[in-house]
PDB file of C-alpha atoms in Angstrom:
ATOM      1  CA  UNK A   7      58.511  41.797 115.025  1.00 86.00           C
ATOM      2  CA  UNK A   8      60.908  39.348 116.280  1.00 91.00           C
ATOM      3  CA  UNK A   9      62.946  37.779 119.258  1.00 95.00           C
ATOM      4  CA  UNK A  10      66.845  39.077 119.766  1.00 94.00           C
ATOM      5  CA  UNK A  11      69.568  37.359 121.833  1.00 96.00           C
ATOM      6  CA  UNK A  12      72.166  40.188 122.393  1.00 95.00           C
ATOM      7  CA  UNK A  13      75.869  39.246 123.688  1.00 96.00           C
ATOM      8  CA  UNK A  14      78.372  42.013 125.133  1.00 95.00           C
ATOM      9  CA  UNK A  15      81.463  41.315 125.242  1.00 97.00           C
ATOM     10  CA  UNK A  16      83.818  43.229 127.193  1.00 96.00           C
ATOM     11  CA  UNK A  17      87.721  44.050 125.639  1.00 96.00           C
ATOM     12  CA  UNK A  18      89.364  43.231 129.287  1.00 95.00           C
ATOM     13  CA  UNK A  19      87.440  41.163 131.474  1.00 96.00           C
ATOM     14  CA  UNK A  20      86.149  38.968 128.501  1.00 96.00           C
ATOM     15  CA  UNK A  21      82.989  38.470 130.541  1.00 97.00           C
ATOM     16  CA  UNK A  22      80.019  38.082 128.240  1.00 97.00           C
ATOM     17  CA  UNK A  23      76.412  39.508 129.213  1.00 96.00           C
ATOM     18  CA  UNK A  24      73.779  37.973 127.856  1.00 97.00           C
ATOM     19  CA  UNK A  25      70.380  39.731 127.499  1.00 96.00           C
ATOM     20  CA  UNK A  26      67.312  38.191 125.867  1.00 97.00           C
ATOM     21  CA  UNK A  27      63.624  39.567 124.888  1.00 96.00           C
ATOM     22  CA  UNK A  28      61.464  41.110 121.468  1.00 95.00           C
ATOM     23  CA  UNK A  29      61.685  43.725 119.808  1.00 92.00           C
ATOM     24  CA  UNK A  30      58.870  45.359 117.309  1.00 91.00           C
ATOM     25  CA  UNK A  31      59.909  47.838 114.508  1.00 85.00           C
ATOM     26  CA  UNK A  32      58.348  50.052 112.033  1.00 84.00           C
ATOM     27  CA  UNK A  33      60.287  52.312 109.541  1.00 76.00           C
ATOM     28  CA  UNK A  34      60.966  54.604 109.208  1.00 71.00           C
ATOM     29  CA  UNK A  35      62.374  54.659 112.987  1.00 78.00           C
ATOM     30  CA  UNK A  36      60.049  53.368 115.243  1.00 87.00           C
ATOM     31  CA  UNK A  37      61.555  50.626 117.638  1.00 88.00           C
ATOM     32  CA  UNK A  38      60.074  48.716 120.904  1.00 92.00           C
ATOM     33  CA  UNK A  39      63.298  46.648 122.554  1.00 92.00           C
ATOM     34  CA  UNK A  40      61.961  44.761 125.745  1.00 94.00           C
ATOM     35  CA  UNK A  41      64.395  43.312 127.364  1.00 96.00           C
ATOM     36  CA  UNK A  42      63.332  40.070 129.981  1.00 95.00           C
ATOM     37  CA  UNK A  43      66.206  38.791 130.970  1.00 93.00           C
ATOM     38  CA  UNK A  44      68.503  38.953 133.031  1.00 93.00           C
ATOM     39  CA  UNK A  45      66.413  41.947 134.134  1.00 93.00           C
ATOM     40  CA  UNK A  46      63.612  43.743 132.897  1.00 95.00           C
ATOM     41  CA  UNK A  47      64.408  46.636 130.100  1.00 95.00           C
ATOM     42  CA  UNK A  48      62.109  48.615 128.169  1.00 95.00           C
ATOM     43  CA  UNK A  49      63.537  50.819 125.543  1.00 92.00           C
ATOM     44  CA  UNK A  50      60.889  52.633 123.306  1.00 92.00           C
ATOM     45  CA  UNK A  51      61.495  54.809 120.093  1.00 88.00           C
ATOM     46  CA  UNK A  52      59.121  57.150 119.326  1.00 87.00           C
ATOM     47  CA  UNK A  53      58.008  59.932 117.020  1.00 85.00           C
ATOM     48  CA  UNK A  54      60.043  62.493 119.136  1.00 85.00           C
ATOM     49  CA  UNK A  55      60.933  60.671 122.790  1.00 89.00           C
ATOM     50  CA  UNK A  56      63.185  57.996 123.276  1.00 89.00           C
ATOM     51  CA  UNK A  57      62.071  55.878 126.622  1.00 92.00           C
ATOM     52  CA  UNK A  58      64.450  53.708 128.484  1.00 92.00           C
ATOM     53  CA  UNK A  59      62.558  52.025 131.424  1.00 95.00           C
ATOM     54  CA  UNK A  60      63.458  50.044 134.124  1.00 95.00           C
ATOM     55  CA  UNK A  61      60.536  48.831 136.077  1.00 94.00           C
ATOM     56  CA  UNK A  62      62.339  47.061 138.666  1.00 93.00           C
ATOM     57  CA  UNK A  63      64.318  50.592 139.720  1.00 94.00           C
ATOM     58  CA  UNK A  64      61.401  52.150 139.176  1.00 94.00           C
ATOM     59  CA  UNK A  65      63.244  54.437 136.789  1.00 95.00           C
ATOM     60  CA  UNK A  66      62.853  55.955 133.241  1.00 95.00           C
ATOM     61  CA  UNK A  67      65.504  57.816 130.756  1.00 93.00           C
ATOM     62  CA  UNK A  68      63.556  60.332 128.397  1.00 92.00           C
ATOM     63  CA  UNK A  69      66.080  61.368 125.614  1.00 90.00           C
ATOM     64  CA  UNK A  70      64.955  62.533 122.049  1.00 85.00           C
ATOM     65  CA  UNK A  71      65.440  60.442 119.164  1.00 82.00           C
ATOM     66  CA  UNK A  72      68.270  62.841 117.854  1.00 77.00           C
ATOM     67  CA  UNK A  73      70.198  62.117 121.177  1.00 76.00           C
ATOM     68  CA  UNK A  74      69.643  58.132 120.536  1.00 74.00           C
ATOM     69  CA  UNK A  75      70.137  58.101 116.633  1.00 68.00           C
ATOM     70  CA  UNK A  76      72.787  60.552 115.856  1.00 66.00           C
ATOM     71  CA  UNK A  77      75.641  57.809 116.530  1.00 64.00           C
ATOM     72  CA  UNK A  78      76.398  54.626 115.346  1.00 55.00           C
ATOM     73  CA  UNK A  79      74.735  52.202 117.487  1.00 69.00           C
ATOM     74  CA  UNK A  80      72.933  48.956 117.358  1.00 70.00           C
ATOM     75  CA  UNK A  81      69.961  51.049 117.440  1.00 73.00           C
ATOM     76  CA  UNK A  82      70.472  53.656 114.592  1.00 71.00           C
ATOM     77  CA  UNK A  83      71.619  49.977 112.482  1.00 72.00           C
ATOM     78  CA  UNK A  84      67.912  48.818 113.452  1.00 72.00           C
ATOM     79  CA  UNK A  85      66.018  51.811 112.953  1.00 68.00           C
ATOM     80  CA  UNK A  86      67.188  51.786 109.643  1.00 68.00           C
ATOM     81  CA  UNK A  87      69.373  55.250 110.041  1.00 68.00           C
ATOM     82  CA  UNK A  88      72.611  53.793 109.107  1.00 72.00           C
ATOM     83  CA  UNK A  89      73.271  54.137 105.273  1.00 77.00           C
ATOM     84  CA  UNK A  90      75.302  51.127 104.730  1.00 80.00           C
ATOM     85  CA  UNK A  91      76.836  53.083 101.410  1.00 84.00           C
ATOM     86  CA  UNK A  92      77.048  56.042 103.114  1.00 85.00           C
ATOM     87  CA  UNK A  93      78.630  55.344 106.162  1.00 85.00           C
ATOM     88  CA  UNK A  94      80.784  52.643 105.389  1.00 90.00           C
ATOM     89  CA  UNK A  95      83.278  51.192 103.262  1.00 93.00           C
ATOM     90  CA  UNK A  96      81.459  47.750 102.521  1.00 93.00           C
ATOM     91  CA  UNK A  97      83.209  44.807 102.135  1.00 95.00           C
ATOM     92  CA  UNK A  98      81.331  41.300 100.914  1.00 95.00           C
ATOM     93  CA  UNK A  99      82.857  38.255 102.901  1.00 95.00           C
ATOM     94  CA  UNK A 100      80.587  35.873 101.025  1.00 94.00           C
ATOM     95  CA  UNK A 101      78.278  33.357 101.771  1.00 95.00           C
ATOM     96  CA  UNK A 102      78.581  32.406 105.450  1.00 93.00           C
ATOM     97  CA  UNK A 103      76.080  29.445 105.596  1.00 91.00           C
ATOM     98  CA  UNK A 104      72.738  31.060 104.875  1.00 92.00           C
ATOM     99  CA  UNK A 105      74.222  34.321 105.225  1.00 93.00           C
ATOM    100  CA  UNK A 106      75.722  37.171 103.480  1.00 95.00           C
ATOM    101  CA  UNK A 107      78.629  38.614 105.974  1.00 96.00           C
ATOM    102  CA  UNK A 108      79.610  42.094 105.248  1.00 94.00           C
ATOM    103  CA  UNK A 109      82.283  44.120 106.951  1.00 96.00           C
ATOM    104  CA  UNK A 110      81.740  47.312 107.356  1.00 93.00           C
ATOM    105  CA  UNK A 111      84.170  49.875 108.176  1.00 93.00           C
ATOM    106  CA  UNK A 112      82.961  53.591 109.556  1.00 90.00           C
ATOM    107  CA  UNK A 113      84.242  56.432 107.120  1.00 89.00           C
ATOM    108  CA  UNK A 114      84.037  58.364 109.917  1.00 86.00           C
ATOM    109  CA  UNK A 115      84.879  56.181 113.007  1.00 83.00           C
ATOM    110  CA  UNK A 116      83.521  57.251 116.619  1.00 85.00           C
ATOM    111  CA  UNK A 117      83.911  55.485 120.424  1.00 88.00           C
ATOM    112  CA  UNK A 118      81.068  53.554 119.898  1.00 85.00           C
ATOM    113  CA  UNK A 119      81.635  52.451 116.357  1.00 88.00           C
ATOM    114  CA  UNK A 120      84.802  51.411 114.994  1.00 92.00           C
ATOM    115  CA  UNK A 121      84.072  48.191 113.034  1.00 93.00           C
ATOM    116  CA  UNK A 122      81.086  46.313 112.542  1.00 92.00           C
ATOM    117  CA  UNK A 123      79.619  43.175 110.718  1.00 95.00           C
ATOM    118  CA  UNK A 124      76.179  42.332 109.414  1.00 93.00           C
ATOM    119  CA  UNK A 125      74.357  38.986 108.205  1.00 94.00           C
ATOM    120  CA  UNK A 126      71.685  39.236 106.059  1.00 91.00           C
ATOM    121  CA  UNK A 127      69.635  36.821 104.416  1.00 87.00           C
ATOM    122  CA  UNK A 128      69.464  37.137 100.823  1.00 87.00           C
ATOM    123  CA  UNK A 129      66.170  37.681  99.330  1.00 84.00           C
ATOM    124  CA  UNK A 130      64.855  39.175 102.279  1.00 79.00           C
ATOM    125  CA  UNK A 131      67.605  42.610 102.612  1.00 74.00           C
ATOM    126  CA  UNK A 132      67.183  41.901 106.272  1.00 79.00           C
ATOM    127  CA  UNK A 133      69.956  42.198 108.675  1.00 84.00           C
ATOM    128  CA  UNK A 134      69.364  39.500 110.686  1.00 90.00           C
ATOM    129  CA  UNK A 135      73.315  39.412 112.653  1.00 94.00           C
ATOM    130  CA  UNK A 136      74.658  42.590 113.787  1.00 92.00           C
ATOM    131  CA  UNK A 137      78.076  42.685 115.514  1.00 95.00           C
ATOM    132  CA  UNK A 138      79.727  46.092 116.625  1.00 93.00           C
ATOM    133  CA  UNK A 139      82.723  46.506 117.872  1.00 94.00           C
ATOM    134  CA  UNK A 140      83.797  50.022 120.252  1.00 93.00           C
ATOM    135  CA  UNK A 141      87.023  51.581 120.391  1.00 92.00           C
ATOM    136  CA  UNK A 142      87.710  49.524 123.333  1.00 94.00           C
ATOM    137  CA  UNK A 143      87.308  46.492 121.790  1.00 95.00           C
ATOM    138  CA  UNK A 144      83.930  45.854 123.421  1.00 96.00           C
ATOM    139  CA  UNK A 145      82.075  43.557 121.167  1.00 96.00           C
ATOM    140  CA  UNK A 146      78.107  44.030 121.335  1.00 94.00           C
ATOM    141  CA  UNK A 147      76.567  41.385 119.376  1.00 96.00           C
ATOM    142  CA  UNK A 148      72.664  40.906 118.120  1.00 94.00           C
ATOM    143  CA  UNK A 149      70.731  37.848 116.406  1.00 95.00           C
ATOM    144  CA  UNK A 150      67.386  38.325 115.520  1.00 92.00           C
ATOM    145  CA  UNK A 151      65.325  35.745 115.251  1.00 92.00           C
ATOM    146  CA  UNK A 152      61.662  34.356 114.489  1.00 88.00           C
ATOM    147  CA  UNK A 153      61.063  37.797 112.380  1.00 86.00           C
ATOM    148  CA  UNK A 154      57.446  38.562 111.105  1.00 85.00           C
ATOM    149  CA  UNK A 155      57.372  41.011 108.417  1.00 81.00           C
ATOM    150  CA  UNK A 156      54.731  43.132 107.935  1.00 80.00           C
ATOM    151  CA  UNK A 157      52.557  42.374 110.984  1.00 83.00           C
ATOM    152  CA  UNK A 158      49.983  44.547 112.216  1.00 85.00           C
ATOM    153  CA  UNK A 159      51.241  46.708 114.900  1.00 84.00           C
ATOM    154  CA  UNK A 160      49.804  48.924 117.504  1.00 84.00           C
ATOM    155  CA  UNK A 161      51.345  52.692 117.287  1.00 82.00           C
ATOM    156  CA  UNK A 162      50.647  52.572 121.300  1.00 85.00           C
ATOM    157  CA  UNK A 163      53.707  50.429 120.974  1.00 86.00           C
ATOM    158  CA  UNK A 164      55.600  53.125 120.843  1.00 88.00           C
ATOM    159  CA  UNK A 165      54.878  55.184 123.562  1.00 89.00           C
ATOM    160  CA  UNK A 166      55.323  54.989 127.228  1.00 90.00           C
ATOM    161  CA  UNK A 167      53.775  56.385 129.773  1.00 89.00           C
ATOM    162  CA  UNK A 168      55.658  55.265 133.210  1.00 90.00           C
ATOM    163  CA  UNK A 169      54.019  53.977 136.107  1.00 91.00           C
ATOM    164  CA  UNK A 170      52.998  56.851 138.814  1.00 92.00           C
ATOM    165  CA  UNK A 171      56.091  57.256 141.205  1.00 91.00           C
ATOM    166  CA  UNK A 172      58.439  55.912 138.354  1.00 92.00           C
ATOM    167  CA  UNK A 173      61.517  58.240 138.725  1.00 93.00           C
ATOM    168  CA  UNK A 174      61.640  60.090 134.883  1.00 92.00           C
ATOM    169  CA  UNK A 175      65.387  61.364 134.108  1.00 91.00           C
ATOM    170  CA  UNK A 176      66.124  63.103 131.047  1.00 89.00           C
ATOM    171  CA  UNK A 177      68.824  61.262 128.844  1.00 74.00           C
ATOM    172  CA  UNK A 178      71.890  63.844 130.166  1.00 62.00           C
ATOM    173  CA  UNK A 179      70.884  62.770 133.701  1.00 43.00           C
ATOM    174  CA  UNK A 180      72.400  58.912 133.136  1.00 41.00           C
TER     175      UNK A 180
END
């Protein structure tokens, strides 16, 4: 469990949107990303549903988690679904202050996933910086911070159940 301050980045306008909130995670895949600013988000992985919720729309996304983790996404790099060997062709950067920076390259590159870097603190194999970068240039950016390990955690956590008149969609429908 921890706090995130996510940047994005975009290729042409070079506006940056920040976003700010907590997230909660258990492996193997189990993710709760509330977003508080600069508007309500609340994006829930389950065992089989993915929720995306926006209270202030009233509205809720229902995918399934093979819609959500199947590409290479901040989330699939958080869930723990991306196999760093796998994947990637590694490359070690070195000590960046209290950091390892690794570059990681897609074998297989897709639209959302063309390069990517991560920052982990040795000792702990915890990525702790994530920075991907689209096909477009688009740079989405994520620094954890004030991470408990191994912290009791309520499975209800991962479920929603939407307020009563919330709109549900199902993940095509965005």
């Amino acid at each position: 469990r921890g706090f995130f301050n996510q940047k994005l980045t975009n290729a042409s306008s070079h506006e940056v949107q920040e976003r700010l909130g907590s997230i909660s995670f258990v492996r193997p895949r189990f993710i709760r990303w509330e977003t508080n600013s600069p508007e309500q988000e609340i994006l829930v992985i389950g065992k089989n549903t993915v929720w995306d919720y926006f209270p202030e729309e009233e509205t809720a996304y229902r995918y399934t988690v093979e819609q959500v983790l199947s590409s290479k996404t901040m989330l699939r790099f958080l869930s723990g679904e991306a196999n760093l060997k796998e994947d990637f062709v590694v490359e070690d950067k070195g000590m960046e202050g209290e950091f390892k920076k690794l570059k990681l390259t897609p074998k297989e590159p897709e639209p959302n996933l063309v390069q990517a870097q991560v920052w982990v603190r040795p000792g702990k194999d915890l990525m702790e910086k994530i920075e991907i970068i689209d096909f477009f240039g688009n740079i989405n950016y994520l620094e954890l911070s004030g991470v408990e390990l191994d912290v009791p955690i309520d499975a209800k956590d991962f479920t929603l159940e939407p307020p009563k008149g919330t709109k549900v969609l199902e993940g095509q429908d965005k």
